């Protein structure tokens, strides 16, 4: 089934439409928030951004998802999910107003980053509740279709929110007061998702009471053990593990590409002009968003023609070769096109990884497998930014970084081919 057909099918359900609307509004707001934080951290005229500050900013944006991800399920399975979707937006909105006030008051950056971490921690609970609620609003035979369209639609909403954030920043200005207004706007928009969630019945999204459920403290201890068991199970399913590894490799190389692009635009292309640099990076984000959207359309067909395993190899190898061609000249026009290529390749690999884990991993281990997935998805991105802080020069023009990216993708494709080919041979 194509994305459009899947979406048309699941939108027939009234309760799904309400949950879907809650997701779209919240992730649209999240796009505005992410753009605001990115502009403040990396493109503020008052700050001289370094690769180390890029790594710090990305860690603030992403680590809550990696660290909290495996543990939030313990509480999501105890608290009313509908109430989480109603209450969390107000908490997040209040925290965003606090963060906006801190920026307007020109407090030290660590205080602002602390508030941003709290915002993202609340958002982690909110997104987990959305995911756990999905089976309650679609029949079992439509769950795969719903899983196919909701994360992708949320990603598109985030890209649109980032675009709106850019337009609002042009209106409000790039100074601290403008960023504060941007964050306050994000907070107001996010609270609207609570109004959508409130139209659903309180008990609709579960969880159902379970008298045999262990205490939360015991379950928290079991999370670490469960992750270890999930890792062992994944390693016994080599194709799923290899596809997950391909996704993790892409996120690492994409993280390095992000840090490289930010520093290049800030100092090599724009010579320190923050506003010019931000406009250039916005073009790269648009390119990556278009590539992501195209991947959603073409991947169902390419995987049907080539198979999942071969399409992963094509996407990874193509990303490496084209990155070298587009970025090595260090011309400004090449980076938005490279963003499109990496968006297309990365989303293609992600869709294949989602499908492979859902197909190959036994249901009893699937939740833990996706917790590992979540940790890799964000953790590898931050790790790459940390490495970039070590190897990138002040102006960002690094042949070594481009070489790592350009060679890393084909090398990962080759390793993936070897693992999956060996796995098939063992089955035969």
CSV table of C-alpha atoms in Angstrom, one decimal:
chain,number,residue,atom,x,y,z
A,1,UNK,CA,0.0,0.0,0.0
A,2,UNK,CA,1.2,3.6,-0.7
A,3,UNK,CA,1.4,6.3,1.9
A,4,UNK,CA,-1.6,8.1,0.5
A,5,UNK,CA,-3.7,4.9,0.4
A,6,UNK,CA,-2.7,4.0,4.0
A,7,UNK,CA,-3.6,7.5,5.2
A,8,UNK,CA,-7.0,7.4,3.4
A,9,UNK,CA,-7.8,4.1,5.1
A,10,UNK,CA,-6.9,5.0,8.7
A,11,UNK,CA,-8.5,8.5,8.5
A,12,UNK,CA,-11.9,6.8,8.3
A,13,UNK,CA,-11.8,6.3,12.1
A,14,UNK,CA,-13.1,9.2,14.2
A,15,UNK,CA,-10.9,8.4,17.2
A,16,UNK,CA,-7.9,8.0,15.0
A,17,UNK,CA,-8.5,11.4,13.4
A,18,UNK,CA,-8.5,13.0,16.9
A,19,UNK,CA,-5.3,11.3,18.0
A,20,UNK,CA,-3.7,12.1,14.7
A,21,UNK,CA,-4.7,15.7,15.0
A,22,UNK,CA,-3.2,15.8,18.5
A,23,UNK,CA,0.1,14.5,17.0
A,24,UNK,CA,0.1,16.9,14.1
A,25,UNK,CA,-0.5,20.0,16.2
A,26,UNK,CA,2.1,19.0,18.8
A,27,UNK,CA,4.8,18.2,16.3
A,28,UNK,CA,4.1,21.4,14.3
A,29,UNK,CA,4.7,23.2,17.6
A,30,UNK,CA,7.8,21.2,18.1
A,31,UNK,CA,9.2,22.3,14.8
A,32,UNK,CA,8.8,26.0,15.9
A,33,UNK,CA,10.5,25.1,19.2
A,34,UNK,CA,13.4,23.3,17.5
A,35,UNK,CA,13.9,26.1,15.1
A,36,UNK,CA,13.9,28.7,17.9
A,37,UNK,CA,16.4,26.7,20.0
A,38,UNK,CA,18.6,26.1,17.0
A,39,UNK,CA,18.6,29.7,16.0
A,40,UNK,CA,19.4,30.8,19.6
A,41,UNK,CA,22.1,28.2,20.1
A,42,UNK,CA,23.9,28.3,16.7
A,43,UNK,CA,22.9,31.5,14.9
A,44,UNK,CA,22.5,34.2,17.6
A,45,UNK,CA,24.3,37.4,16.5
A,46,UNK,CA,25.7,37.7,20.1
A,47,UNK,CA,27.2,34.2,20.1
A,48,UNK,CA,30.3,32.9,18.3
A,49,UNK,CA,29.3,29.3,17.6
A,50,UNK,CA,31.9,26.6,17.8
A,51,UNK,CA,31.7,22.9,16.9
A,52,UNK,CA,31.7,22.2,20.6
A,53,UNK,CA,28.7,24.4,21.1
A,54,UNK,CA,27.0,22.7,18.2
A,55,UNK,CA,27.6,19.3,19.9
A,56,UNK,CA,26.2,20.7,23.2
A,57,UNK,CA,23.1,22.1,21.6
A,58,UNK,CA,22.4,18.9,19.7
A,59,UNK,CA,22.9,16.9,23.0
A,60,UNK,CA,20.3,19.2,24.7
A,61,UNK,CA,17.8,18.6,21.8
A,62,UNK,CA,18.2,14.8,21.5
A,63,UNK,CA,19.6,13.2,24.6
A,64,UNK,CA,16.3,13.3,26.6
A,65,UNK,CA,14.9,11.0,23.9
A,66,UNK,CA,17.7,8.5,24.3
A,67,UNK,CA,18.0,8.5,28.0
A,68,UNK,CA,14.3,8.7,29.0
A,69,UNK,CA,13.0,6.7,26.1
A,70,UNK,CA,13.3,3.2,27.6
A,71,UNK,CA,12.0,4.2,31.0
A,72,UNK,CA,8.9,6.3,30.2
A,73,UNK,CA,6.9,3.2,29.2
A,74,UNK,CA,6.8,2.2,32.9
A,75,UNK,CA,4.7,5.2,33.6
A,76,UNK,CA,2.8,5.3,30.3
A,77,UNK,CA,1.4,1.9,31.2
A,78,UNK,CA,0.2,3.2,34.6
A,79,UNK,CA,-1.2,6.7,34.0
A,80,UNK,CA,-4.2,7.6,31.9
A,81,UNK,CA,-2.8,8.2,28.4
A,82,UNK,CA,-5.6,10.5,27.5
A,83,UNK,CA,-4.8,12.6,30.6
A,84,UNK,CA,-1.1,12.7,29.7
A,85,UNK,CA,-2.1,14.1,26.3
A,86,UNK,CA,-4.3,16.7,28.0
A,87,UNK,CA,-2.0,17.7,30.9
A,88,UNK,CA,1.5,17.5,29.3
A,89,UNK,CA,0.9,20.3,26.7
A,90,UNK,CA,0.0,22.7,29.5
A,91,UNK,CA,3.1,21.7,31.5
A,92,UNK,CA,5.2,22.1,28.4
A,93,UNK,CA,3.6,25.4,27.5
A,94,UNK,CA,4.4,26.7,31.0
A,95,UNK,CA,8.0,25.6,30.7
A,96,UNK,CA,8.3,27.2,27.3
A,97,UNK,CA,7.1,30.5,28.8
A,98,UNK,CA,9.7,30.1,31.5
A,99,UNK,CA,12.4,29.4,28.9
A,100,UNK,CA,11.2,32.5,26.9
A,101,UNK,CA,11.4,34.6,30.0
A,102,UNK,CA,14.9,33.4,30.7
A,103,UNK,CA,16.1,34.4,27.2
A,104,UNK,CA,14.4,37.8,27.4
A,105,UNK,CA,16.0,38.4,30.8
A,106,UNK,CA,19.4,37.5,29.2
A,107,UNK,CA,20.3,34.9,31.9
A,108,UNK,CA,23.3,32.6,31.5
A,109,UNK,CA,22.9,30.0,28.8
A,110,UNK,CA,23.1,26.9,31.1
A,111,UNK,CA,19.8,28.1,32.8
A,112,UNK,CA,18.1,28.3,29.5
A,113,UNK,CA,19.4,24.8,28.5
A,114,UNK,CA,18.1,23.4,31.7
A,115,UNK,CA,14.6,24.7,31.0
A,116,UNK,CA,14.9,23.3,27.4
A,117,UNK,CA,15.8,19.9,28.8
A,118,UNK,CA,12.7,19.9,31.0
A,119,UNK,CA,10.6,20.9,27.9
A,120,UNK,CA,12.0,18.0,26.0
A,121,UNK,CA,11.6,15.6,28.9
A,122,UNK,CA,7.9,16.4,29.0
A,123,UNK,CA,7.7,16.0,25.2
A,124,UNK,CA,9.2,12.5,25.5
A,125,UNK,CA,6.3,11.4,27.7
A,126,UNK,CA,3.8,13.0,25.4
A,127,UNK,CA,5.2,11.2,22.3
A,128,UNK,CA,5.4,7.9,24.1
A,129,UNK,CA,1.7,8.3,25.1
A,130,UNK,CA,0.8,9.0,21.5
A,131,UNK,CA,2.5,5.8,20.3
A,132,UNK,CA,1.1,3.6,23.0
A,133,UNK,CA,-2.4,5.0,22.3
A,134,UNK,CA,-2.5,4.1,18.7
A,135,UNK,CA,-3.8,0.5,19.0
A,136,UNK,CA,-6.8,1.8,20.9
A,137,UNK,CA,-8.1,3.9,18.0
A,138,UNK,CA,-7.5,1.7,15.0
A,139,UNK,CA,-8.6,-2.0,14.5
A,140,UNK,CA,-5.8,-4.6,14.4
A,141,UNK,CA,-6.0,-5.0,10.7
A,142,UNK,CA,-5.2,-1.3,10.1
A,143,UNK,CA,-2.5,-1.0,12.7
A,144,UNK,CA,0.3,-1.5,10.2
A,145,UNK,CA,-1.1,1.2,8.0
A,146,UNK,CA,-1.5,3.6,11.0
A,147,UNK,CA,2.1,2.9,12.1
A,148,UNK,CA,3.3,3.7,8.5
A,149,UNK,CA,1.6,7.1,8.3
A,150,UNK,CA,1.6,8.6,11.7
A,151,UNK,CA,5.4,9.0,12.4
A,152,UNK,CA,6.0,10.2,8.8
A,153,UNK,CA,3.1,12.7,9.0
A,154,UNK,CA,4.5,13.9,12.3
A,155,UNK,CA,7.9,14.4,10.8
A,156,UNK,CA,6.4,16.4,7.9
A,157,UNK,CA,4.5,18.6,10.5
A,158,UNK,CA,7.8,19.2,12.3
A,159,UNK,CA,9.4,20.4,9.1
A,160,UNK,CA,6.4,22.7,8.3
A,161,UNK,CA,6.7,24.0,11.9
A,162,UNK,CA,10.4,24.8,11.4
A,163,UNK,CA,9.5,26.7,8.2
A,164,UNK,CA,6.9,28.7,10.1
A,165,UNK,CA,9.5,29.3,12.8
A,166,UNK,CA,11.8,30.7,10.2
A,167,UNK,CA,9.1,33.1,8.9
A,168,UNK,CA,8.2,34.1,12.5
A,169,UNK,CA,11.9,34.8,13.2
A,170,UNK,CA,12.1,37.1,10.2
A,171,UNK,CA,9.1,38.9,11.7
A,172,UNK,CA,10.2,39.0,15.4
A,173,UNK,CA,13.9,39.4,14.7
A,174,UNK,CA,16.9,37.2,15.6
A,175,UNK,CA,17.7,38.8,18.9
A,176,UNK,CA,16.9,37.4,22.4
A,177,UNK,CA,13.5,39.0,22.5
A,178,UNK,CA,12.6,37.6,19.1
A,179,UNK,CA,13.6,34.1,20.2
A,180,UNK,CA,11.6,34.5,23.4
A,181,UNK,CA,8.5,35.4,21.3
A,182,UNK,CA,9.2,32.3,19.1
A,183,UNK,CA,9.3,30.0,22.1
A,184,UNK,CA,6.2,31.6,23.6
A,185,UNK,CA,4.4,31.0,20.3
A,186,UNK,CA,5.4,27.4,20.3
A,187,UNK,CA,4.1,27.0,23.8
A,188,UNK,CA,0.7,28.5,22.9
A,189,UNK,CA,0.4,26.3,19.8
A,190,UNK,CA,1.4,23.2,21.8
A,191,UNK,CA,-1.4,23.8,24.3
A,192,UNK,CA,-3.9,23.6,21.4
A,193,UNK,CA,-3.1,19.9,21.1
A,194,UNK,CA,-4.5,19.4,24.6
A,195,UNK,CA,-7.9,20.8,23.3
A,196,UNK,CA,-7.8,18.2,20.5
A,197,UNK,CA,-7.0,15.4,22.9
A,198,UNK,CA,-9.7,16.5,25.3
A,199,UNK,CA,-12.3,15.6,22.7
A,200,UNK,CA,-11.5,11.9,23.3
A,201,UNK,CA,-13.1,9.9,26.2
A,202,UNK,CA,-11.0,9.7,29.3
A,203,UNK,CA,-10.7,5.8,29.2
A,204,UNK,CA,-10.4,5.5,25.5
A,205,UNK,CA,-6.6,5.2,25.3
A,206,UNK,CA,-6.0,3.0,28.3
A,207,UNK,CA,-4.2,1.5,30.0
A,208,UNK,CA,-6.6,-1.1,31.4
A,209,UNK,CA,-6.1,-1.9,35.1
A,210,UNK,CA,-3.9,-5.0,35.7
A,211,UNK,CA,-3.8,-6.3,39.3
A,212,UNK,CA,-0.8,-8.5,38.5
A,213,UNK,CA,1.3,-5.6,37.2
A,214,UNK,CA,4.6,-5.3,39.2
A,215,UNK,CA,5.5,-2.2,41.1
A,216,UNK,CA,7.0,0.7,39.2
A,217,UNK,CA,10.2,0.4,41.1
A,218,UNK,CA,10.7,-3.2,40.1
A,219,UNK,CA,9.7,-2.4,36.5
A,220,UNK,CA,12.3,0.4,36.3
A,221,UNK,CA,15.0,-2.1,37.5
A,222,UNK,CA,13.8,-4.6,34.8
A,223,UNK,CA,14.2,-2.0,32.0
A,224,UNK,CA,18.0,-2.4,32.0
A,225,UNK,CA,17.7,-6.2,32.0
A,226,UNK,CA,15.1,-6.0,29.3
A,227,UNK,CA,17.3,-3.9,27.1
A,228,UNK,CA,20.1,-6.4,27.4
A,229,UNK,CA,17.7,-9.3,26.5
A,230,UNK,CA,16.3,-7.3,23.6
A,231,UNK,CA,19.9,-6.7,22.3
A,232,UNK,CA,20.6,-10.4,22.5
A,233,UNK,CA,17.4,-11.2,20.7
A,234,UNK,CA,18.2,-8.7,18.0
A,235,UNK,CA,21.6,-10.1,17.4
A,236,UNK,CA,20.0,-13.5,16.7
A,237,UNK,CA,18.0,-11.9,13.9
A,238,UNK,CA,20.9,-10.7,11.8
A,239,UNK,CA,19.0,-9.0,9.0
A,240,UNK,CA,17.0,-6.9,11.5
A,241,UNK,CA,20.2,-6.1,13.5
A,242,UNK,CA,22.1,-5.2,10.3
A,243,UNK,CA,19.3,-2.9,9.1
A,244,UNK,CA,19.2,-1.3,12.5
A,245,UNK,CA,23.0,-0.9,12.2
A,246,UNK,CA,22.6,0.8,8.8
A,247,UNK,CA,20.1,3.2,10.3
A,248,UNK,CA,22.5,3.9,13.2
A,249,UNK,CA,25.4,4.5,10.8
A,250,UNK,CA,23.3,6.9,8.8
A,251,UNK,CA,22.4,8.9,11.9
A,252,UNK,CA,26.0,9.1,12.9
A,253,UNK,CA,27.1,10.3,9.5
A,254,UNK,CA,24.1,12.6,9.2
A,255,UNK,CA,25.0,14.1,12.6
A,256,UNK,CA,28.5,14.8,11.4
A,257,UNK,CA,27.0,16.4,8.2
A,258,UNK,CA,24.7,18.6,10.4
A,259,UNK,CA,27.6,19.9,12.4
A,260,UNK,CA,29.7,20.4,9.3
A,261,UNK,CA,26.9,22.4,7.6
A,262,UNK,CA,26.2,24.6,10.5
A,263,UNK,CA,29.9,25.7,10.9
A,264,UNK,CA,30.4,26.0,7.2
A,265,UNK,CA,27.5,28.3,6.8
A,266,UNK,CA,28.3,30.3,9.9
A,267,UNK,CA,31.9,31.0,9.1
A,268,UNK,CA,33.0,29.8,5.7
A,269,UNK,CA,30.1,30.9,3.5
A,270,UNK,CA,28.6,33.8,5.6
A,271,UNK,CA,31.9,35.0,7.2
A,272,UNK,CA,30.3,35.1,10.6
A,273,UNK,CA,27.0,36.8,9.6
A,274,UNK,CA,24.5,34.8,11.7
A,275,UNK,CA,21.3,35.8,9.7
A,276,UNK,CA,22.9,35.0,6.3
A,277,UNK,CA,24.1,31.7,7.8
A,278,UNK,CA,20.6,30.8,9.2
A,279,UNK,CA,19.0,31.5,5.8
A,280,UNK,CA,21.5,29.2,4.1
A,281,UNK,CA,21.0,26.4,6.7
A,282,UNK,CA,17.2,26.8,6.2
A,283,UNK,CA,17.6,25.9,2.6
A,284,UNK,CA,19.4,22.7,3.6
A,285,UNK,CA,16.6,21.9,6.0
A,286,UNK,CA,14.1,22.4,3.2
A,287,UNK,CA,16.2,20.1,1.0
A,288,UNK,CA,16.3,17.4,3.6
A,289,UNK,CA,12.5,17.8,4.2
A,290,UNK,CA,11.8,17.3,0.5
A,291,UNK,CA,14.1,14.3,0.4
A,292,UNK,CA,12.3,12.8,3.4
A,293,UNK,CA,8.9,13.4,1.8
A,294,UNK,CA,10.0,11.8,-1.5
A,295,UNK,CA,11.4,8.7,0.4
A,296,UNK,CA,7.9,8.2,1.9
A,297,UNK,CA,6.5,8.1,-1.7
A,298,UNK,CA,9.1,6.0,-3.4
A,299,UNK,CA,10.3,3.5,-0.8
A,300,UNK,CA,7.2,1.3,-1.0
A,301,UNK,CA,7.8,0.9,-4.7
A,302,UNK,CA,11.6,0.6,-4.6
A,303,UNK,CA,11.5,-2.1,-1.9
A,304,UNK,CA,9.0,-4.0,-4.1
A,305,UNK,CA,11.3,-3.8,-7.1
A,306,UNK,CA,14.7,-4.3,-5.4
A,307,UNK,CA,13.7,-5.8,-2.0
A,308,UNK,CA,14.5,-4.1,1.4
A,309,UNK,CA,18.1,-5.3,1.6
A,310,UNK,CA,19.1,-4.2,-1.9
A,311,UNK,CA,17.4,-0.8,-1.5
A,312,UNK,CA,19.2,-0.1,1.8
A,313,UNK,CA,22.5,-0.8,0.0
A,314,UNK,CA,21.6,1.5,-2.9
A,315,UNK,CA,20.5,4.3,-0.6
A,316,UNK,CA,23.6,4.1,1.5
A,317,UNK,CA,26.1,3.8,-1.3
A,318,UNK,CA,24.4,6.5,-3.3
A,319,UNK,CA,24.4,8.9,-0.3
A,320,UNK,CA,28.2,8.5,0.1
A,321,UNK,CA,29.0,9.1,-3.6
A,322,UNK,CA,26.7,12.0,-4.1
A,323,UNK,CA,27.8,13.7,-0.8
A,324,UNK,CA,31.4,13.6,-2.1
A,325,UNK,CA,30.4,15.1,-5.4
A,326,UNK,CA,28.2,17.8,-3.9
A,327,UNK,CA,30.2,18.9,-0.8
A,328,UNK,CA,33.9,18.5,-1.7
A,329,UNK,CA,33.9,21.6,-3.9
A,330,UNK,CA,32.7,23.5,-0.8
A,331,UNK,CA,30.3,25.6,-2.8
A,332,UNK,CA,27.2,26.9,-1.1
A,333,UNK,CA,24.8,25.5,-3.8
A,334,UNK,CA,25.9,21.9,-3.1
A,335,UNK,CA,24.7,21.7,0.6
A,336,UNK,CA,21.0,22.0,0.0
A,337,UNK,CA,21.2,19.4,-2.7
A,338,UNK,CA,23.2,17.2,-0.4
A,339,UNK,CA,20.6,17.7,2.3
A,340,UNK,CA,18.0,16.4,-0.2
A,341,UNK,CA,20.1,13.3,-1.0
A,342,UNK,CA,20.7,12.5,2.7
A,343,UNK,CA,17.0,13.1,3.6
A,344,UNK,CA,16.0,10.7,0.9
A,345,UNK,CA,18.6,8.1,1.8
A,346,UNK,CA,18.1,8.4,5.5
A,347,UNK,CA,14.3,8.2,5.5
A,348,UNK,CA,14.5,5.2,3.1
A,349,UNK,CA,16.8,3.4,5.5
A,350,UNK,CA,14.6,4.3,8.4
A,351,UNK,CA,11.4,3.0,6.7
A,352,UNK,CA,13.3,-0.3,5.9
A,353,UNK,CA,14.6,-0.5,9.5
A,354,UNK,CA,11.0,0.0,10.9
A,355,UNK,CA,9.6,-2.7,8.6
A,356,UNK,CA,12.4,-5.2,9.3
A,357,UNK,CA,12.2,-4.9,13.0
A,358,UNK,CA,8.4,-5.2,12.9
A,359,UNK,CA,8.7,-8.2,10.5
A,360,UNK,CA,11.5,-10.2,12.0
A,361,UNK,CA,11.5,-9.5,15.8
A,362,UNK,CA,9.1,-11.5,17.9
A,363,UNK,CA,6.3,-9.5,19.4
A,364,UNK,CA,7.3,-10.1,23.0
A,365,UNK,CA,10.7,-8.4,22.2
A,366,UNK,CA,9.4,-5.8,19.8
A,367,UNK,CA,9.0,-3.0,22.4
A,368,UNK,CA,12.5,-3.5,23.7
A,369,UNK,CA,13.8,-3.6,20.1
A,370,UNK,CA,12.3,-0.2,19.4
A,371,UNK,CA,13.6,1.2,22.6
A,372,UNK,CA,17.1,0.2,21.4
A,373,UNK,CA,16.2,1.7,18.0
A,374,UNK,CA,15.2,5.0,19.7
A,375,UNK,CA,18.5,5.2,21.7
A,376,UNK,CA,20.6,4.5,18.6
A,377,UNK,CA,18.6,7.0,16.5
A,378,UNK,CA,19.4,9.9,18.7
A,379,UNK,CA,22.5,8.8,20.5
A,380,UNK,CA,24.5,8.2,17.3
A,381,UNK,CA,23.6,11.7,16.1
A,382,UNK,CA,24.9,13.3,19.3
A,383,UNK,CA,28.0,11.1,19.2
A,384,UNK,CA,28.8,12.3,15.7
A,385,UNK,CA,28.4,15.9,16.7
A,386,UNK,CA,30.8,15.3,19.6
A,387,UNK,CA,33.4,13.8,17.2
A,388,UNK,CA,32.8,16.8,14.9
A,389,UNK,CA,33.8,19.1,17.8
A,390,UNK,CA,37.2,17.5,17.8
A,391,UNK,CA,38.0,17.4,14.0
A,392,UNK,CA,36.2,20.4,12.5
A,393,UNK,CA,38.4,23.6,12.0
A,394,UNK,CA,37.0,27.0,13.1
A,395,UNK,CA,35.6,27.7,9.6
A,396,UNK,CA,34.2,24.2,9.1
A,397,UNK,CA,36.1,23.5,5.9
A,398,UNK,CA,37.2,19.9,6.6
A,399,UNK,CA,38.2,17.5,3.9
A,400,UNK,CA,38.6,14.9,6.6
A,401,UNK,CA,35.0,15.2,7.7
A,402,UNK,CA,33.7,15.0,4.1
A,403,UNK,CA,35.9,11.9,3.5
A,404,UNK,CA,34.5,10.2,6.6
A,405,UNK,CA,31.0,10.8,5.5
A,406,UNK,CA,31.6,9.9,1.8
A,407,UNK,CA,33.5,6.7,2.6
A,408,UNK,CA,31.3,5.8,5.6
A,409,UNK,CA,28.1,5.3,3.7
A,410,UNK,CA,29.5,2.9,1.0
A,411,UNK,CA,31.5,1.1,3.7
A,412,UNK,CA,28.3,0.6,5.7
A,413,UNK,CA,26.5,-0.6,2.6
A,414,UNK,CA,29.2,-3.2,2.0
A,415,UNK,CA,29.1,-4.4,5.6
A,416,UNK,CA,25.3,-4.6,5.4
A,417,UNK,CA,25.5,-6.7,2.2
A,418,UNK,CA,28.0,-9.1,3.7
A,419,UNK,CA,26.0,-9.6,6.9
A,420,UNK,CA,22.6,-10.1,5.1
A,421,UNK,CA,24.1,-12.3,2.4
A,422,UNK,CA,25.7,-14.6,5.1
A,423,UNK,CA,22.4,-14.7,7.0
A,424,UNK,CA,20.5,-15.8,3.9
A,425,UNK,CA,23.2,-18.5,3.2
A,426,UNK,CA,22.9,-19.8,6.7
A,427,UNK,CA,19.1,-20.1,6.4
A,428,UNK,CA,19.4,-22.0,3.2
